[in-house]
Structures are given as C-alpha cells and as structure tokens.
C-alpha cells in the first residue's frame, strides 16, 4: 500500500478541481489532484463553452466577475490557448413579457459591471441582422463570450502539474475519513492519501462523497444536449441564446473561428452517473433543429455532423454547493454547478484556493453553502419560478 | 396479436436475404436503405437511363447480381421498402429514419443491421489532392456513372479489391498505370492453406492478377507509399513509392484509387449500444456477434460486411441466418438444419477472411510511420504530427492523450464530416506507436449520431 500526503487533496479533476489545484499551487500549498477517469472528460470537457454572466443569479455575479477577470488573462496565466473569445453574449426573447424580465434583470445587475445593452426590435436587427423575425428584443452583454471546453480543464491541470501539483488520473476515490487531524482518502487502487484539507470537486458525483459526512444533497444528474454543424465561413460573432419560460425554446449557439456552429439546449436528456454515460435523445435533436432555425434562419441550410451530451449535477434551487462543510472542518465542497459552471471554473478554483489557504474569501459565496440543505423539506425540490428565470446556459 | 415489427437496415445482399427469410415466415419487414436502389455495394444498380448489361456491369458476378435483383423484385410488394432513407440514430427501441427532409421514429421488436463496409484507408502525403479516390469511390464512379476517375490511374493499397477495381478499370478501357500493393508476394503463399477454404474465390483472384498482367499493367508487391505529388490547380500528377528492392519509383498519373481492404460500418451498432471486440487478425474493432449473428443487445442482429468482412456470398448467408435467429427468438419455428448449414458456411468464410488478412495485411507500420506533415484527417486538416503532439511528454503525468477519444478532443482528429471513419484506423496506429502500446489499447472512436450529416431543415414526425 502506497502512502502520499499533501496540504490539500482534491477529489475530481474537472474544471473546478484543475483550477483549484493550479491556484493552490500559486499560494504555495502542496496538492494532489485525483481523477477517476481522465481530467476534463466529464461535464467540463463536453459542455457548450458559454462564458456567460448575464442571466445569472445576482448574488453569483461577484464570483462570475472574478472568473471573468481570470478568463481575460487565462492564456498568459496557464501558458496555453483555450480559445477564449470575448465576442459578447446576445440573449433574445420571443415575447414582450419575457423582455420585461430581461429589462428587470438589466436594472438589477447594473452595479455588477456587465454593461448590458437592451435592444428593441429595430436596434436588435440593425446590430445583429441574422436573428430571426420572431425575436422581439434582446439584452446584449458585450464582455461575455465563449471558449473551448475540450482544452480548458486539461490545460489548467497541466499548468498545475508544471507548478508542482501531483495529478493522478484513472484513480477513483472510494472513501474519505477524518482520522485525528488528517483526512485519509482511499483510492480504488488501494493507495491511501493523507491531508489536513480535502476539496470535493466531483461534479454530478459530489453528493455521493458529501453523503459520507452526513451531508446529503438533493442533486439530480441530467444530460444537456449539444451538437455541431459542418463548418461555414466565420460570420456569427456573439454567442446567441434564447430567454424563455418554455424549455423547448431555450437553445443557444456559437460559431467557432474555424467555422463550425456549436449549439445546444432545449429539454435535457437522461444521465446515468453510475455508468458515466448520458445519451442524446433524437426527438430532442429534432426540436433543436427547429429552434435553431427560429433563432437564426440562415442556419437552415446547414447540416449537423455530430451530437453529444454530458453529465451535469443540478440542485433544486439551480445554484451550486460551494464552501466549507457544515459538519467537518477542513472539508470543502465545490460541485453541482447546474449547467453553468464553465464560465465560473477559473473563479471557483481561485476562490476555493483562497478559502482553503486563508479560511475566508473576499468573494461572497454564502448562498451556496451545503448547510442550506440540512433538515430541508422535500417541497424545496420544486424549482421556484424565480429560479426558472435563471435557467439558461 | 399485434404483428412483430422487424426492421432491416441495408438493402445489400445481407439485408435482401434477411428480408426474403422474414417474408418466407409470413411477416412483412421494413427494409431501409439510404440509396435510391437496392443491391448494396457490390450489386449496385446503374441509374435508370443507363442500359449496360449485367455482364458488363458485374462481370463474373453477373448471375449472382441478377439473382439478387430478381429476389428483390419478387419481395417488393411483400415488404415495406424505404429507399433514400437514412437511418441516422437508434434510441430507446426506435430507429430514426430521415427521408426527404422528414424524420420518422420507427419502433422495432427485432432489428437487423446490415449496413455493409466501406474502404479502409491509410493516408499518404498528398492524398488530399483532387484526383485521389477510395477504391470504393472509383468503383462506384464506374458502376453507377460509367465514368473513370482519371485517364491514367494508379491503384495503391492492398487487398482483393485493389486488383478487382484495377481489373474493372482496365476492362472498361481506362489506362491503369500501375497497381502498387503494400503486401509482399510471399504473404500470399503463407495464407494459401486458409485461402484454400474457398478455392473458387482463390482462382478468381488469381485470374484478376493474370488479366491485369496480360493487359500490360505493372504490378509491384511490397511497396511503401511515399507521396502523391501534384498541385492545387491540376490535382494529382504522380505517385511515388519505395519498391521492395529499395528503389524509389515515381508513376505519372492523373488519378489514384486508394484502399486497404474494408472496414465495417458500425456506427448504428454502436448507437444501439452493441459491445465491440478487437479482432487481432485484421487489427480492427468488430461488434460482437454469436455464431448466429446475435449482437450483445437483445433484439439486435448484425449481418453482412457491417459486422465481419466476409464478402458478398458471406453477406447473403449472414442475412439469412440473422433473420432465422430473429424469427427463432420470436418463438417462430425455423429450420434448425438450415441454421446449422448457414452457421457452417459462415465459419468457412471466416477462415477465408483470416486468410485474406494474412495475404493482404493491414500495413500498420505505414500508418504509424507517416511523416509529421502528412494530413491524416482530411475533414479537419489534422496532421500526423498534431496527433502525436496530443500525447504530450509521455510518462510525465502530463495529461496527454493516452487513448483515441482524448486525442480527438485535443486535436479535432475525427471531428469532421466523416466522423473519423476514414482517418480513425490510421490515427489509432499513429497514437499507439507514439505511446508504445498495442493498438487495441488506444481504443476506438465512439459512434455519435447522426450517422451521416443531417440537414437542420429536417423535421420530425409529430410526437
Ligand atoms: C469498393 C468495394 C468493392 C467490393 N467488391 C466486392 C466484390 O467484388 N466481391 C465481394 O464479395 N465483395 C465485394 N465488396 C464487399 C461488398 O461490400 C460485399 O461483400 C457486399 O456488398 C456486402 O453486402 P452487405 O449486404 O453486407 O452490404 P452492402 O452491400 O454494402 O449493403 C449495405 C447497404 O446498407 C445501406 N446503408 C448503410 N448504412 C445505412 C444507413 N445508416 N441508413 C440506411 N442505409 C444504410 C447502404 O446504402 C447499402 O446499400 C466490395 C466492397 C466495396 C466497398
Ligand atoms: C452538455 C453540457 C453543456 C454545458 N454548457 C455549459 C455552458 O455553456 N456554460 C457553462 O458555464 N456551463 C455549462 N455546463 C456546465 C459545466 O460544464 C459544468 O458546470 C462544469 O464543467 C462542472 O465542472 P466540475 O469540475 O464541477 O465537474 P466535472 O467536469 O463533471 O468534473 C468532475 C470530475 O470528478 C470526477 N470524479 C467524480 N467522482 C470521483 C471520485 N469518487 N474519485 C475521483 N474522481 C471523481 C469525475 O470523473 C469528473 O471528471 C454544461 C454542462 C454540460 C454537461
């Protein structure tokens, strides 16, 4: 039996775990990052790639802003290009009633430096002539954008590795126990890792680990559906998404510089976390076809070459679990990012590193505490209409 | 009792024989094919306005082709035939089929997948130039359109099709500049005992070579492909290879037919979640089947070249057997001796398949050693060097690619229109060599819907 120890053990090598490893190393903490499969292979590697702040839960904007600042200098920071393009994010809607929601959001978010621009029907068409005739208005967030999820988490992990973190791939953590001052973390290949702090960044599987400490969370795994078209000349700059209360209408798309249009959204498919698989449902693909044309009619002539899905953990209130355990000191969580963790990745890594290193963070994360589910009443599981308004990629 | 719904995908020899067998049991199957006409790859029909005889079209296989077409005509009113229909996904017991911009979900109780095979290719420097075709593409041009891919064509690769297509070109009056085979002649002798399991086929093969020689076509064995030269305006101008003697030779030409035997079209089986295994003889992944064509998934049967490359006769036998197995599993009484006979035929054919793989081995080293600047993935223009780079610094724990899907995620290899069907086999050899591991260890590209590019204008049937 081998034994290793470090200041912090991170369980789960998605974007959150990889970024946290990197920022902990920057703070001089020794780190072991443990990933069951390959780094960035789950949600972090297959998501839509939206680096979007607008539309987020307002109390999450300070965190999203911190993350956005890191995105800006990410290539420099980690020494690899992850294709971040701050092209802007256009959120449009099909009814005046929905536009009222966007207007209210813009007013409420005005102290958070998003610089949102509200566009009425004519202004929308002048600025973005490609949008479909059904769009009545939009909110444009000029400094949001998109990046390449296939590259981001592995690039962060490589940077962490270069900075001295130990990274163990193909290693599953089966148990975490506190023995005296230290945690003992047992892996499937029967090695034991020891550290005074443990950070659980296990995505849709995070709840299985928090449960070992009596902190059960009502996490539900689902598989958002994505697809990509054949390449066409690069013309569509901003990320474009729909705001609607009708789930089928909520699709979004972006064009990568080499020409393909990536799109996703609508009803989520099933996910099987135990099998580590999620499946695309063909009927959802067909709905996306229809909605994508409604959003940008010129795409009608394109062909889809590939579809996929990934496993994401959703909480009933549509916000993640972040912070220290309410039961065990030295144990930290950052999981269940409800379909919007890609933009947050660098910020979450930075904030969790700060929290573990300093015992506090300057960025407010109180709403995300795991303690909010202690003694919870099961009726919480029904998302309120207020959380509905946040649910977009 | 509601009639059991049997769906057959593919109207080639395997699919047609399966349909015939189902009809004989008094049932009416749905037969889906993306082509306009029945016949599949080998017995492909010419467009209606063409009037070549089947002797012209199918040569020594004319009688079989006629029998197959007659069989199909006889079935036509007794099956639900859906041509020009692409099966683009399989999910939750339904096949999703697109035709004329409409997609329909067809539920099945038994599904027989008989999707055939396509060329297995190895890239070579310059293969992205205009004038380079797969052997299949070259043959389709001839069979379906009665035109050759060039005025002076070189055929390069290995396998029986290399000689077949070259001979068909020579016979049609096209100039065949050379046949360049990566297999050595001695390998054929080594394979002789296995090849003798189908003496008729062996003789046909030898005749092809003789035919070509009689027509004065240069044939070289044991070559190493070096480069297809040309430019962006005129396309291909020449092919150079290293001969077995070590001498480098250049052959002037304006077209190249390229192919290294066949690979099964397995995406539908993959989407149906069938298990796969690695076939060490041919160095490729096949869906698992039992001796009677049952896949690992209940209710899903795999027949023909889409599961094992046994050729047209094997496809007919497998189509019949798969259908009998499906009928039997539905509780219908079928002829056990017939099932036994077909099972035995397939066994013989599999011995022959092994013989072919020995005589015309997949030259994996040619793929593994491609120069860094060779484009491997034509859809995405990804070079061999870029694939190697995904491995990072091996052994450094540096989050490099240690399997094919990660190499795809990092480099985009296999992410284009063909989804890695053409570049996947070579990419896995490159990766395995770079990592110093057996090729099966780098895995295979997972199949993702749609099986072929699907227009966004496609509309679904009402839920
Ligand atoms: C270039 C070439 C030359 C060949 N020459 C010979 C030869 O001379 N002798 C020999 O014995 N074998 C030859 N073969 C092998 C040959 O393909 C067969 O042995 C035979 O055609 C196999 O029959 P099959 O029914 O399994 O598949 P096929 O005949 O290939 O039929 C498969 C059918 O499935 C359809 N299909 C596939 N995918 C889908 C989908 N997703 N949706 C709807 N329809 C679909 C195709 O359109 C096709 O019609 C050749 C193959 C190739 C590629
Ligand atoms: C299809 C899809 C589209 C999305 N689109 C967007 C978008 O456009 N914008 C956006 O902001 N967000 C998006 N998201 C959400 C975003 O991808 C996720 O919130 C984010 O990637 C979560 O990162 P993570 O590191 O928490 O989880 P993951 O990437 O899932 O990583 C968790 C890791 O933990 C590992 N693990 C689990 N259990 C163990 C164990 N016991 N031992 C060791 N390792 C373990 C897993 O193998 C996994 O690699 C999308 C998600 C999906 C699935």
Coordinates of N, CA and C in Angstrom, one line a residue, chain B residues 125 367-376 381-389 430 434:
Chain B
X125 N 1.0 11.2 -47.9 CA 1.3 12.6 -48.1 C 0.7 13.0 -49.5
X367 N 1.0 3.3 -41.6 CA 0.2 4.3 -41.0 C 1.0 4.9 -39.8
X368 N 1.6 4.1 -39.0 CA 2.3 4.5 -37.8 C 3.4 5.5 -38.1
X369 N 4.1 5.2 -39.2 CA 5.3 6.0 -39.6 C 5.0 7.2 -40.5
X370 N 3.8 7.6 -40.7 CA 3.5 8.7 -41.6 C 4.3 9.9 -41.0
X371 N 4.8 10.7 -42.0 CA 5.6 11.9 -41.6 C 4.7 12.9 -40.9
X372 N 5.3 13.7 -40.0 CA 4.6 14.6 -39.2 C 3.7 15.6 -40.0
X373 N 4.2 15.9 -41.2 CA 3.4 16.9 -42.0 C 2.4 16.2 -42.9
X374 N 2.2 14.9 -42.8 CA 1.1 14.3 -43.6 C -0.3 14.6 -43.0
X375 N -1.2 15.0 -43.8 CA -2.6 15.3 -43.3 C -3.2 13.9 -43.1
X376 N -3.7 13.6 -41.9 CA -4.4 12.4 -41.6 C -5.9 12.5 -41.7
X381 N -8.2 18.7 -41.6 CA -6.8 19.0 -41.9 C -5.9 18.9 -40.7
X382 N -6.0 17.7 -40.1 CA -5.1 17.4 -38.9 C -4.0 16.5 -39.4
X383 N -2.7 16.9 -39.0 CA -1.6 16.2 -39.5 C -1.2 15.1 -38.5
X384 N -0.3 14.2 -39.0 CA 0.2 13.1 -38.1 C 0.9 13.7 -36.9
X385 N 1.6 14.8 -37.2 CA 2.4 15.5 -36.1 C 1.5 16.0 -35.0
X386 N 0.3 16.6 -35.4 CA -0.6 17.1 -34.5 C -1.2 16.0 -33.6
X387 N -1.4 14.9 -34.2 CA -1.9 13.7 -33.4 C -0.9 13.3 -32.4
X388 N 0.4 13.2 -32.9 CA 1.4 12.8 -31.9 C 1.6 13.8 -30.8
X389 N 1.4 15.1 -31.1 CA 1.6 16.1 -30.1 C 0.5 16.0 -29.0
X430 N -1.0 5.6 -35.3 CA -0.1 6.7 -35.1 C 0.1 6.9 -33.6
X434 N 3.2 6.0 -31.1 CA 3.8 7.1 -30.3 C 3.9 6.7 -28.8

